[in-house]
XYZ file of C-alpha atoms in Angstrom:
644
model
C 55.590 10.170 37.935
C 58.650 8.518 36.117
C 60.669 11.061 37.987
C 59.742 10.727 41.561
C 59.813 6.536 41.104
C 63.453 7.229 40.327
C 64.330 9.653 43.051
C 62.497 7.451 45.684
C 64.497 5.023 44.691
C 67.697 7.018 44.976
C 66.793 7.719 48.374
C 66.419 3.936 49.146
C 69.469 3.189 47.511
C 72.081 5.814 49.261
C 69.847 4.522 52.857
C 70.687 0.968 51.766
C 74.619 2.204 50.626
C 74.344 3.691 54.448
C 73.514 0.531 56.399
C 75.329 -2.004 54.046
C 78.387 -1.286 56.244
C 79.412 -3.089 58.768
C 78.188 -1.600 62.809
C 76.916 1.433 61.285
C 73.430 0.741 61.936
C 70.746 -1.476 63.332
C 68.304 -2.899 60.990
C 65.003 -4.489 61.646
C 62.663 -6.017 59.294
C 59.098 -6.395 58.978
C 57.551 -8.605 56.125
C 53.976 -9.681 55.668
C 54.979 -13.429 56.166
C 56.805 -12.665 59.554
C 55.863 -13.329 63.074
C 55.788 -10.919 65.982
C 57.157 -13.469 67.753
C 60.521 -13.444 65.677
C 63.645 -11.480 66.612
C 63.203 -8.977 63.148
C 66.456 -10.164 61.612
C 66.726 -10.550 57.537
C 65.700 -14.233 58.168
C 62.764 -14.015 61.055
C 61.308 -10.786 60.164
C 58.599 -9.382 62.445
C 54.991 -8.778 60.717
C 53.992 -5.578 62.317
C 55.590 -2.247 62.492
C 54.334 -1.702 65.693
C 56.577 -4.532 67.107
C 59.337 -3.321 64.784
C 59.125 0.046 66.269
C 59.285 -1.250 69.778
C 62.413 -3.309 69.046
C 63.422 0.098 67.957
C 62.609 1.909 71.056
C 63.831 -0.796 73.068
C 67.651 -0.699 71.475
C 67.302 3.559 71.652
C 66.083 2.765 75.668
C 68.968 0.435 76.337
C 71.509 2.627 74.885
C 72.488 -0.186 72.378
C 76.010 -0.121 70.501
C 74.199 -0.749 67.538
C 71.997 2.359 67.022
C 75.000 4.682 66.375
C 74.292 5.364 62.576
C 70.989 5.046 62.975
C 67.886 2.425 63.061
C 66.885 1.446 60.166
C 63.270 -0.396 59.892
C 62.939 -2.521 56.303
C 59.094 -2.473 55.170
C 59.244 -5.915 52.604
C 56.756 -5.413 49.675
C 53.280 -6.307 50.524
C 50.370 -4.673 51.883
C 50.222 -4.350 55.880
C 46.461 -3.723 56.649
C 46.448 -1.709 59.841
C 43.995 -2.188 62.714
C 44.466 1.041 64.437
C 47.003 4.004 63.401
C 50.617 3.400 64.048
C 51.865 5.716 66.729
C 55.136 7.078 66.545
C 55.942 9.100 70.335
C 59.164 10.809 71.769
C 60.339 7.452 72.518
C 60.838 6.295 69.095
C 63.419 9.528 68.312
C 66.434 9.168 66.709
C 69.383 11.831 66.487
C 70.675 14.211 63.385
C 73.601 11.188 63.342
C 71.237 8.166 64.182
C 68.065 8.736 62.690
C 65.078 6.190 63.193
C 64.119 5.521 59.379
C 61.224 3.448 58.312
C 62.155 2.573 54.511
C 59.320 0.348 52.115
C 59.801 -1.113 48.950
C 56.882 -1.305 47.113
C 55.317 -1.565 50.900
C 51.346 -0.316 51.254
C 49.896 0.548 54.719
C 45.939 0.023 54.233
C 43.425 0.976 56.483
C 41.040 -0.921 54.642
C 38.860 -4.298 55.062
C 37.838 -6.533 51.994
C 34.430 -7.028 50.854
C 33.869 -10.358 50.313
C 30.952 -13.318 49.009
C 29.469 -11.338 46.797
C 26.395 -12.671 44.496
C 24.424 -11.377 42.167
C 21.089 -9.976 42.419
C 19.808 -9.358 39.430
C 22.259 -6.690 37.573
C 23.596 -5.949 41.276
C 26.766 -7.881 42.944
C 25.402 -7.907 46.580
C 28.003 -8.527 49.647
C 27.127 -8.304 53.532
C 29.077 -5.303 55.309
C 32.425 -5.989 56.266
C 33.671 -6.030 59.785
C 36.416 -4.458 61.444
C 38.074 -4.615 64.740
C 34.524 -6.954 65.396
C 32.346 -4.218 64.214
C 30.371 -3.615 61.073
C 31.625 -0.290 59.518
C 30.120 2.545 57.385
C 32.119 3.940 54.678
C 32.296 7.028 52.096
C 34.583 5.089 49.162
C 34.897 1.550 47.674
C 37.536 0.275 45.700
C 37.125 -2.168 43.042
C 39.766 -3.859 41.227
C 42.227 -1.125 42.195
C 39.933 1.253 41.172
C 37.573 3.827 42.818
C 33.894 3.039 42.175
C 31.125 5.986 41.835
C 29.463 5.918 45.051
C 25.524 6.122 43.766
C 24.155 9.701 42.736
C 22.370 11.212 40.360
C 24.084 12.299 37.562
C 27.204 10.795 35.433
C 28.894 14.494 34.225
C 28.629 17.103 36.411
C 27.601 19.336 34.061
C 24.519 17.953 34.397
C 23.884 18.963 38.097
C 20.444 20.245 38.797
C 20.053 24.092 40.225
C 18.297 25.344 43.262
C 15.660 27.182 43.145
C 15.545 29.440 45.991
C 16.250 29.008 49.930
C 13.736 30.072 53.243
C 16.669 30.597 55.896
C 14.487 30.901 58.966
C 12.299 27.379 57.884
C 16.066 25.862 56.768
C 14.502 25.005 53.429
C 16.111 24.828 50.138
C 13.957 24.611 47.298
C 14.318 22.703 44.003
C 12.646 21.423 40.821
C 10.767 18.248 41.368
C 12.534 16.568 38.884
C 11.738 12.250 38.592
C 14.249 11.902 41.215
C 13.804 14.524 43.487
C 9.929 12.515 43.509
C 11.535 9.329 43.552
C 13.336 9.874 46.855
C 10.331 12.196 48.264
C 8.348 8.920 47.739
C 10.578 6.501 49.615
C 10.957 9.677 52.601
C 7.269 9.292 52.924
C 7.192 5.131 53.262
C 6.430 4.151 56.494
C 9.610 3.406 58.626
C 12.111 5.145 56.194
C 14.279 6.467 58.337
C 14.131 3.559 60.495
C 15.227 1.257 57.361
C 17.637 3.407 55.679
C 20.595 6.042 56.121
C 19.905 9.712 54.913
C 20.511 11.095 50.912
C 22.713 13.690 50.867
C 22.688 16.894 48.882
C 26.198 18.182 48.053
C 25.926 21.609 47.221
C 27.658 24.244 45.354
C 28.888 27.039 47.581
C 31.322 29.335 45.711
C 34.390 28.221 46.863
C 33.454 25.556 49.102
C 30.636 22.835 48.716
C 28.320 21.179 51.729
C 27.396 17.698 51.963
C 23.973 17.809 53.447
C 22.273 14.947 54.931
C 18.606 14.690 54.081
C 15.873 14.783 56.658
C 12.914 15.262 54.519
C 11.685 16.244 51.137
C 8.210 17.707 50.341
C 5.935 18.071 46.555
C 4.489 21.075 45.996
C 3.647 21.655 42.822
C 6.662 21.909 40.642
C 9.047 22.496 43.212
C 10.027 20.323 45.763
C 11.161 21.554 49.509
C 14.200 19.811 50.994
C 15.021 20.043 54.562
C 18.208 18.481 56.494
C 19.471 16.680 59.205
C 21.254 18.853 62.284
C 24.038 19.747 63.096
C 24.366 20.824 59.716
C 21.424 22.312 59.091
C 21.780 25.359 61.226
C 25.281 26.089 60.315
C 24.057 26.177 56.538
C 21.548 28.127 57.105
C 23.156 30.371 59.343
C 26.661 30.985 58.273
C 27.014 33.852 55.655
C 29.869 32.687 53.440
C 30.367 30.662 51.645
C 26.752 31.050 50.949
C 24.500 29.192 48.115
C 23.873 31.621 44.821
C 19.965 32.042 44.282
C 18.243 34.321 41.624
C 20.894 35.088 39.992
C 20.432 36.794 36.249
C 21.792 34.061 33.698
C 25.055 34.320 32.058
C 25.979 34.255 28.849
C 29.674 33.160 27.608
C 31.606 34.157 24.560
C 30.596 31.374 22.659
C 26.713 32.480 23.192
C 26.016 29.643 25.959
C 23.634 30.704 28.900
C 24.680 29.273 32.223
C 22.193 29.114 35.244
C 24.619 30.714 38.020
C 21.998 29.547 40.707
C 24.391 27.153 43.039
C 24.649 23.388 41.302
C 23.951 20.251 43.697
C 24.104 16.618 43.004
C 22.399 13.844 45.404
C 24.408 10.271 46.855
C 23.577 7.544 48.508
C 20.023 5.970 48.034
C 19.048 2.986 46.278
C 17.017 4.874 43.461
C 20.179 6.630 42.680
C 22.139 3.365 41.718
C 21.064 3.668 38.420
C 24.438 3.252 36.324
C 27.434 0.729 35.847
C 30.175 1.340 38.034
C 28.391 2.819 40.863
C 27.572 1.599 44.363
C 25.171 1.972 47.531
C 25.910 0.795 50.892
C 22.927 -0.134 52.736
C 23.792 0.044 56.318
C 20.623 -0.299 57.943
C 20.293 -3.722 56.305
C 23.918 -4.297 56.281
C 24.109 -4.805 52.241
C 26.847 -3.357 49.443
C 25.788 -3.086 46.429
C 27.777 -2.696 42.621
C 26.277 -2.278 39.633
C 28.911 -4.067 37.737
C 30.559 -2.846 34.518
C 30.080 -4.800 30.901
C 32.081 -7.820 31.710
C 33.365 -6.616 34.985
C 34.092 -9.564 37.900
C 35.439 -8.451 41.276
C 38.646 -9.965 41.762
C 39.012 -7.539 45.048
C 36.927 -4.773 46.820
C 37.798 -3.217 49.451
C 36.158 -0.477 52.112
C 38.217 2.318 53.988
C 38.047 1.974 57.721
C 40.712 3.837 59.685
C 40.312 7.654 59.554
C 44.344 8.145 60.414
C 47.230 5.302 59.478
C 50.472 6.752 61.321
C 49.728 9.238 63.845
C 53.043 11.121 64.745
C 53.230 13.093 68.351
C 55.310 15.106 70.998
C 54.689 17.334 73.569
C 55.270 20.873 73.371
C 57.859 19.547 75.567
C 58.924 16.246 74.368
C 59.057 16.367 70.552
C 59.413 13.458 68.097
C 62.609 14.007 66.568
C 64.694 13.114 63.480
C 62.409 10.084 62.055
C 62.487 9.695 58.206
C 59.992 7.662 56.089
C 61.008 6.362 52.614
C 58.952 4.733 50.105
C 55.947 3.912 51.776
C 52.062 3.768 50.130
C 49.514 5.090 52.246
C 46.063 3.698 51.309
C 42.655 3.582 51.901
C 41.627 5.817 54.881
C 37.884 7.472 55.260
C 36.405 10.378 57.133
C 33.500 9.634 58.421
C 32.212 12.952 60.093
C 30.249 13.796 56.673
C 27.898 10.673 57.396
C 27.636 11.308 60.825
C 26.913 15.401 61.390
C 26.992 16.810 57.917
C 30.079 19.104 56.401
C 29.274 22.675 55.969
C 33.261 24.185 55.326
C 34.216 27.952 55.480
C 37.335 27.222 53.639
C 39.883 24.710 52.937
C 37.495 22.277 53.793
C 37.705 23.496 57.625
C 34.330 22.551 58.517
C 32.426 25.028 61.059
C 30.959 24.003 64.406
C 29.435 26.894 64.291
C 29.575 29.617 61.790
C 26.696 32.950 61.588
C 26.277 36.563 61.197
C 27.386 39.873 63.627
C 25.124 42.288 63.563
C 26.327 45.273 63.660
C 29.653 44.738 62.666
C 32.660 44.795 65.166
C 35.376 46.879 64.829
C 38.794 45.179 64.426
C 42.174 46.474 64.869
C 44.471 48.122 62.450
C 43.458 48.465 59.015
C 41.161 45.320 59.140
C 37.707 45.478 57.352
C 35.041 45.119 60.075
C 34.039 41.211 61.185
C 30.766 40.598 59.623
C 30.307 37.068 61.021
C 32.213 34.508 63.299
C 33.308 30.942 62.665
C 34.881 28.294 65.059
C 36.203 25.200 62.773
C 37.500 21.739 63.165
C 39.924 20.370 60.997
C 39.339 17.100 58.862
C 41.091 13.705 59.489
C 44.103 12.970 57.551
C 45.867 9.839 56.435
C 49.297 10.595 58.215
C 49.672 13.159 60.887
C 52.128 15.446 62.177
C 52.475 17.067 65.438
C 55.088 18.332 68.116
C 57.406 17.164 66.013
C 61.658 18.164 64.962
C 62.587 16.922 61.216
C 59.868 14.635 60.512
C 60.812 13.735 57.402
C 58.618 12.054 54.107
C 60.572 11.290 51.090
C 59.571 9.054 47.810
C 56.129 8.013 49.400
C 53.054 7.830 48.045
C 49.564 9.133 49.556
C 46.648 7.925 47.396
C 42.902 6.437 47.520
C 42.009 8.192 50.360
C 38.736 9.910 51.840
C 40.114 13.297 53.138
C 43.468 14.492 53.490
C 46.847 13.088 52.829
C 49.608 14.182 54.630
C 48.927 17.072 57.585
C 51.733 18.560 59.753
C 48.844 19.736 62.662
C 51.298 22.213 64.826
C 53.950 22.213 66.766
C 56.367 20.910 63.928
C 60.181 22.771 63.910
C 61.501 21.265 60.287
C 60.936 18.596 58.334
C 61.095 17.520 54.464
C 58.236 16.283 52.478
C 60.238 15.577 48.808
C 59.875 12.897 45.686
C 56.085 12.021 47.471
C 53.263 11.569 45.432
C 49.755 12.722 46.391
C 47.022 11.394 43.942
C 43.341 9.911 44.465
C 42.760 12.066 47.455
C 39.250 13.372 48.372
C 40.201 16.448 50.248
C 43.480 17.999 50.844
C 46.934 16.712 49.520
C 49.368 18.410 51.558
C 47.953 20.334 54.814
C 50.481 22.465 57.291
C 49.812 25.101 60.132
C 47.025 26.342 62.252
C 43.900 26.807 61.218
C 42.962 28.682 63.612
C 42.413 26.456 67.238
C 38.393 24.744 67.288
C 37.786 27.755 70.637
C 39.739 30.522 68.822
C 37.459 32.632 66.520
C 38.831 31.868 63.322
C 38.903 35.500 61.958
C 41.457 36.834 64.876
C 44.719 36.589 64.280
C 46.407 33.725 65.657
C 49.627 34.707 67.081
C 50.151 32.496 70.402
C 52.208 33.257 73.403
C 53.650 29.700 72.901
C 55.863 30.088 69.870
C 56.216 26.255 70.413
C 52.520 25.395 68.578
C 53.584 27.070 65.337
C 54.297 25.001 62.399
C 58.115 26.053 61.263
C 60.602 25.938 58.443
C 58.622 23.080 57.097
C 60.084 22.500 53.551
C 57.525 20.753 50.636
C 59.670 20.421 47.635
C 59.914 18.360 44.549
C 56.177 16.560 45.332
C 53.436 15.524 42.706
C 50.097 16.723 43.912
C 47.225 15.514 41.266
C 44.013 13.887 41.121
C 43.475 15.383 44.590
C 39.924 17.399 46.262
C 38.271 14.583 44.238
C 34.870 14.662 47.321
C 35.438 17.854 48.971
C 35.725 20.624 46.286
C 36.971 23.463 48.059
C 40.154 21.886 49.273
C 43.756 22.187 47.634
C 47.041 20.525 46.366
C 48.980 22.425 49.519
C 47.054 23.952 51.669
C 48.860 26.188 54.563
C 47.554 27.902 56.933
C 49.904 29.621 60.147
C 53.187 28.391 58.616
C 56.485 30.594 59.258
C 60.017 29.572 57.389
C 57.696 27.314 55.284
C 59.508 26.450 51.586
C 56.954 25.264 49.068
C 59.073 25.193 45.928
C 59.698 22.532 42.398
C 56.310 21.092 43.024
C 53.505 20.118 40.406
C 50.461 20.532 40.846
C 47.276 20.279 38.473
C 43.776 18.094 38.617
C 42.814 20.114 41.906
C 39.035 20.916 42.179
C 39.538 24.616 43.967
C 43.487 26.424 44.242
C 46.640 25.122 43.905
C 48.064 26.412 46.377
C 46.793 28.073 49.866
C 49.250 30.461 51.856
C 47.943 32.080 54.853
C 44.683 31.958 57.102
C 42.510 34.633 59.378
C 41.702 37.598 57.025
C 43.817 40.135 58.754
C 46.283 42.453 58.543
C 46.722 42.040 62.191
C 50.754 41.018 63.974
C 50.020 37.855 63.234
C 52.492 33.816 63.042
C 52.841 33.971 59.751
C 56.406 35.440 58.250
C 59.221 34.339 55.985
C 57.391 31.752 53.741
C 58.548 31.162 50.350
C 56.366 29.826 47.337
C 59.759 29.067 44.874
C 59.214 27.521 40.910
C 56.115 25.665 41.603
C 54.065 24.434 38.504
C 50.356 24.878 38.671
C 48.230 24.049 36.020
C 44.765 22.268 35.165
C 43.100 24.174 38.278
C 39.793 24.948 39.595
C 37.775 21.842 37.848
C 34.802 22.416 39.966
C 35.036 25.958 42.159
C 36.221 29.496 41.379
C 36.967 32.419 43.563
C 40.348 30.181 42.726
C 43.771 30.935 42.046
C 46.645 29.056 41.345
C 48.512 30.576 44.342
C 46.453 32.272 46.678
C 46.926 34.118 50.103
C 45.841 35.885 53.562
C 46.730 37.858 55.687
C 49.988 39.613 56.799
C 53.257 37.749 55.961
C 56.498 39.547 56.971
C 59.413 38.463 54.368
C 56.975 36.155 52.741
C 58.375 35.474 48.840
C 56.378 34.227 45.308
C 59.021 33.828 43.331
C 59.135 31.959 39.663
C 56.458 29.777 40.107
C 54.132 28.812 36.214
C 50.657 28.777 36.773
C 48.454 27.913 33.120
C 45.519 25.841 32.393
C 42.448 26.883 34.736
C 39.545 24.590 33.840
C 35.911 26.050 32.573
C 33.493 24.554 34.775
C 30.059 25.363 33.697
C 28.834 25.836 37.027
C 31.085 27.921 38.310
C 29.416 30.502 40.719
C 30.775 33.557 38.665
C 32.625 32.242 35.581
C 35.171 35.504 35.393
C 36.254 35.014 39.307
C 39.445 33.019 38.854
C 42.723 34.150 38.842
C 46.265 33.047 38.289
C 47.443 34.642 41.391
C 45.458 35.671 44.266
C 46.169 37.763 47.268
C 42.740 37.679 49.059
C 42.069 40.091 52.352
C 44.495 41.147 54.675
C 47.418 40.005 52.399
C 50.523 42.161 53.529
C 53.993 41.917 53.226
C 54.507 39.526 50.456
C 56.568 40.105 47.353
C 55.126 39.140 44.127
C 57.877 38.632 41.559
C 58.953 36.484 38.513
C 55.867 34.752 38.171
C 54.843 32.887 34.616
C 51.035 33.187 33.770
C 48.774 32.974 30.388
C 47.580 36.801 31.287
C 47.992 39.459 33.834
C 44.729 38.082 35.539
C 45.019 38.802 39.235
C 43.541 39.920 42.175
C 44.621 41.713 45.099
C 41.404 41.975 47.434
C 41.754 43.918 50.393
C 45.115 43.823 50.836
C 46.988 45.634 53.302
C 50.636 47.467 53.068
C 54.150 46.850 51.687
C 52.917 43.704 48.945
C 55.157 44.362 45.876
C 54.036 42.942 42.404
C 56.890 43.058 40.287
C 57.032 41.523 36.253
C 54.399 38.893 36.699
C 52.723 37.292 33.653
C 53.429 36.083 29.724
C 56.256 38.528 29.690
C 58.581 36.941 32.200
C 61.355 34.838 30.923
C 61.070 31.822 29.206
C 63.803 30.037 31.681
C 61.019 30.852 34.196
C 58.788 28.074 32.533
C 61.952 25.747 32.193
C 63.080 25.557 35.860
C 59.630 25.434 37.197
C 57.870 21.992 38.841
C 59.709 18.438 39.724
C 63.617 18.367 39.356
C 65.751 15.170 38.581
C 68.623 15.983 41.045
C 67.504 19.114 42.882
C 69.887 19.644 46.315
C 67.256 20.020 48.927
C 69.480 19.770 51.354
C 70.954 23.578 50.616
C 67.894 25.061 49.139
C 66.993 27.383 51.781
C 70.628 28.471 50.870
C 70.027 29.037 47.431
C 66.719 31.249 47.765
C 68.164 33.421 50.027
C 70.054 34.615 46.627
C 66.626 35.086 45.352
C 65.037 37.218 47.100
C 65.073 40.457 45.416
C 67.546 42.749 46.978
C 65.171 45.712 48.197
């Protein structure tokens, strides 16, 4: 962390070095005591960065004398609470000799509203629902003091997760043991007007490599069991979709240490009232417009505050018209939601790409080439993300921070040609930290491979280097530290990785050997370790699909968590190339064992010296660099690449 504070501020420094002389470049300034109204100098700063960026625009428009080393937008320390996401278009491009920089110093962009008057109620603090934008909101987190509370469910340690009993697809019906809470919440189901007076439970379930937050439409006593049924759209796609899939009578299994483990899949309940139980936790009651904290021992709120905006700086082209050559330095991206979970469910094949529609072929189709045949179809939507990236030329992140927020952190969507993520760190994320590529277009059948006339939509020669990724797939298991999906000339190197619920790191998308966009990606002296705290099926690095030229080179992966629950507790690996892999070379890599898994690959992978045996230097030059040229590291890897 130490590390990537210092280089952040390195890059600030050699920007401020840049503009300090005189005519070089134009400077604008933005401080949370400023005025739109002002002209954005030093002295009458403006107190938006939307105005900021349209002074920019307006001096790139008119061609001003000024912008010839660049624009340079000053972010004063504070915390700018955004009312809808800042959009960054064509307009406000810049040049490879004038770029248009946005530059913070200790700056925070929020997307959150505070919660405020709140009074006690018995052991409760109790405040009305905030507004936004003149609107009451819903929301998935709350942040107290800085920190992120527990939002109310029904166990502390999720070791202690309840097991399903059994499922009846065609009645979409999971069974369970009718535990004191599972009778609890059938009990307040049955009141009269339930629904009416308050928002649906939710059931997050265990799924192998994925887990699905189901809303709760009803549950039923009989006997000692209890069945649960669920709110659509998700409760079709659950029931319908083949994988991931819920484990049910499966034969116990015992560990090394004689423990026996119920492999049936795990679930924990959220949000009801007989759930907020414990200190630290918290319901929203949006019927009634209420929140609710169970305070800790001692605990005042000084400040609490709700996510509200989904997306905080939304940056995109045209196929045609691309955002070009705009840099942002040491911003904080906070508090963002996703709200689609509340609204229709989330039922993800993978990633935490959530399916609009996901079930079985029967029979089987045929695919091309050497492809095992399709045994079901999925079309998938992509989850919100804090800052966006699309249609883009070097759109560049450096010494920012991404944390406390409610899905992903930084996403370069498609149509990107460059860029530099470097000296960012992603922590307190609920889904994804770092997302890149296709996954496969909403109408495009996510198992074909994607390989689009328009060369234009591919995500290219995107390089993530030097990043902290921790603390991240925090809500949404199944998503990663870096997750890629139809990436070509992408660099993922000297990043460190660990505290990630699923993989480390995701390369490649669409289970085929199939021609497909993928080709020349590099995974280069990554550290991985402390993975797979919730799911396995897991790797450290892990890949799809056919990859022309595609490199894992000297990357350390160690550490892989023991999660109790784990659908099969001997299905993790340190590296993992899953069906259709092809093409990639293997080589270098530092790992506790020589645990792997190549599953269904196709032709021409090469595994070369992988495991404890490889060179200790290996382990030295691995993760987060003090002084690592970025600029001329593609250079430097094409020396790497083993001469075959």
């Amino acid at each position: 962390m130490k590390l990537l504070k210092e280089n952040g501020r390195l890059c600030l420094l050699l920007l401020s070095l840049l503009v300090s002389a005189p005519s070089l470049a134009a400077d604008i300034f933005v401080s949370p005591n400023g005025d739109d109204s002002n002209d954005g100098t030093e002295v009458r700063p403006y107190k938006t960065l939307r105005i900021a960026l349209r002074h920019a625009r307006n001096l790139r428009r008119l061609a001003d004398p000024s912008v010839k080393g660049g624009i340079f937008i000053h972010v004063a320390k504070g915390t700018y609470s955004l009312h809808e996401p800042l959009y960054v278009r064509p307009e406000d491009s810049g040049t490879e000799d004038s770029p248009t920089v946005i530059m913070g110093d200790e700056a925070v962009l929020s997307g959150g509203v505070q919660v405020k008057g709140w009074k006690r109620q018995g052991k409760f603090l109790v405040a009305d629902t905030p507004e936004f934008n003149g609107n009451l909101i819903d929301f998935r987190q709350l942040y107290i003091n800085g920190k992120k509370a527990v939002r109310a469910r029904d166990v502390i340690n999720f070791d202690d997760m309840q097991h399903i009993l059994s499922l009846d697809k065609p009645k979409q019906i999971i069974y369970v043991r009718a535990t004191p809470i599972i009778k609890a919440l059938a009990k307040s189901y049955a009141a009269k007007d339930y629904a009416l007076r308050h928002a649906p439970a939710e059931m997050v379930l265990h799924e192998m490599w994925c887990v699905a937050n189901l809303r709760i439409k009803n549950i039923t006593i009989q006997g000692d069991s209890a069945a649960v049924t669920f709110h659509q759209p998700e409760s079709t796609i659950q029931f319908e979709h083949p994988w991931p899939s819920p484990m049910v009578n499966t034969k116990p299994f015992v560990t090394e240490d004689g423990r026996t483990l119920n492999l049936n899949s795990a679930f924990y309940l959220i949000n009801h009232p007989a759930l907020l139980d414990t200190p630290g936790e918290w319901y929203h009651d949006v019927r009634n417009h209420k929140v609710y904290y169970y305070p800790l021992k001692g605990e005042t709120i000084k400040e609490a505050i709700a996510p509200a905006l989904e997306t905080l700086i939304e940056v995109g082209g045209t196929p045609d018209r691309l955002v070009r050559n705009v840099r942002f330095c040491g911003l904080s991206f906070m508090h963002t939601t996703w709200m689609r979970p509340t609204t229709d469910g989330h039922v993800p094949l993978q990633a935490g790409m959530f399916m609009y529609e996901g079930y079985k072929l029967r029979p089987q189709t045929q695919r091309p080439d050497r492809n095992n045949k399709l045994d079901n179809q999925g079309f998938l939507g992509r989850p919100a993300s804090a800052v966006t990236v699309s249609y883009a030329s070097s759109v560049d992140f450096d010494g920012c921070r991404f944390l406390q927020l409610g899905s992903s952190g930084l996403d370069y969507v498609e149509g990107t040609q460059g860029g530099t993520v470097s000296n960012c760190d992603f922590t307190e994320i609920a889904g994804n930290g770092i997302v890149a590529g296709s996954f496969s277009p909403s109408a495009f059948e996510t198992h074909l491979p994607y390989d689009p006339q328009d060369r234009r939509t591919i995500c290219n020669n995107l390089m993530i280097v030097n990043n902290m990724v921790h603390n991240v797939s925090t809500e949404d298991w199944g998503t990663l530290g870096i997750c890629c999906g139809y990436v070509s000339g992408c660099i993922i190197a000297h990043n460190e990785i660990w505290d990630v619920s699923y993989s480390g790191i995701n390369l490649g998308w669409g289970w085929t050997q199939s021609v497909n966009a993928m080709r020349g990606n590099e995974v280069y002296r990554n550290y991985i370790h402390h993975y797979a705290r919730h799911m396995y099926d897991c790797a450290g690095i892990y890949t799809l699909s056919a990859q022309p030229k595609t490199y894992i080179l000297e990357n350390v992966v160690e550490k892989i968590y023991k999660p109790i629950y784990a659908h099969d507790p001997n299905h993790w690996f340190y590296l993992y190339c899953d069906e259709g892999s092809s093409f990639i070379t293997v080589q270098d890599n530092w790992t506790e064992s020589e645990k792997f898994l190549r599953n269904a690959n196709g032709p021409c992978n090469i595994w070369e010296n992988n495991g404890p045996q490889v060179n200790d230097s290996i382990r030295e030059n691995a993760g987060v660099k003090r002084s690592l040229d970025i600029k001329n590291l593609r250079r430097v890897l094409q020396t790497k690449k083993p001469k075959k």
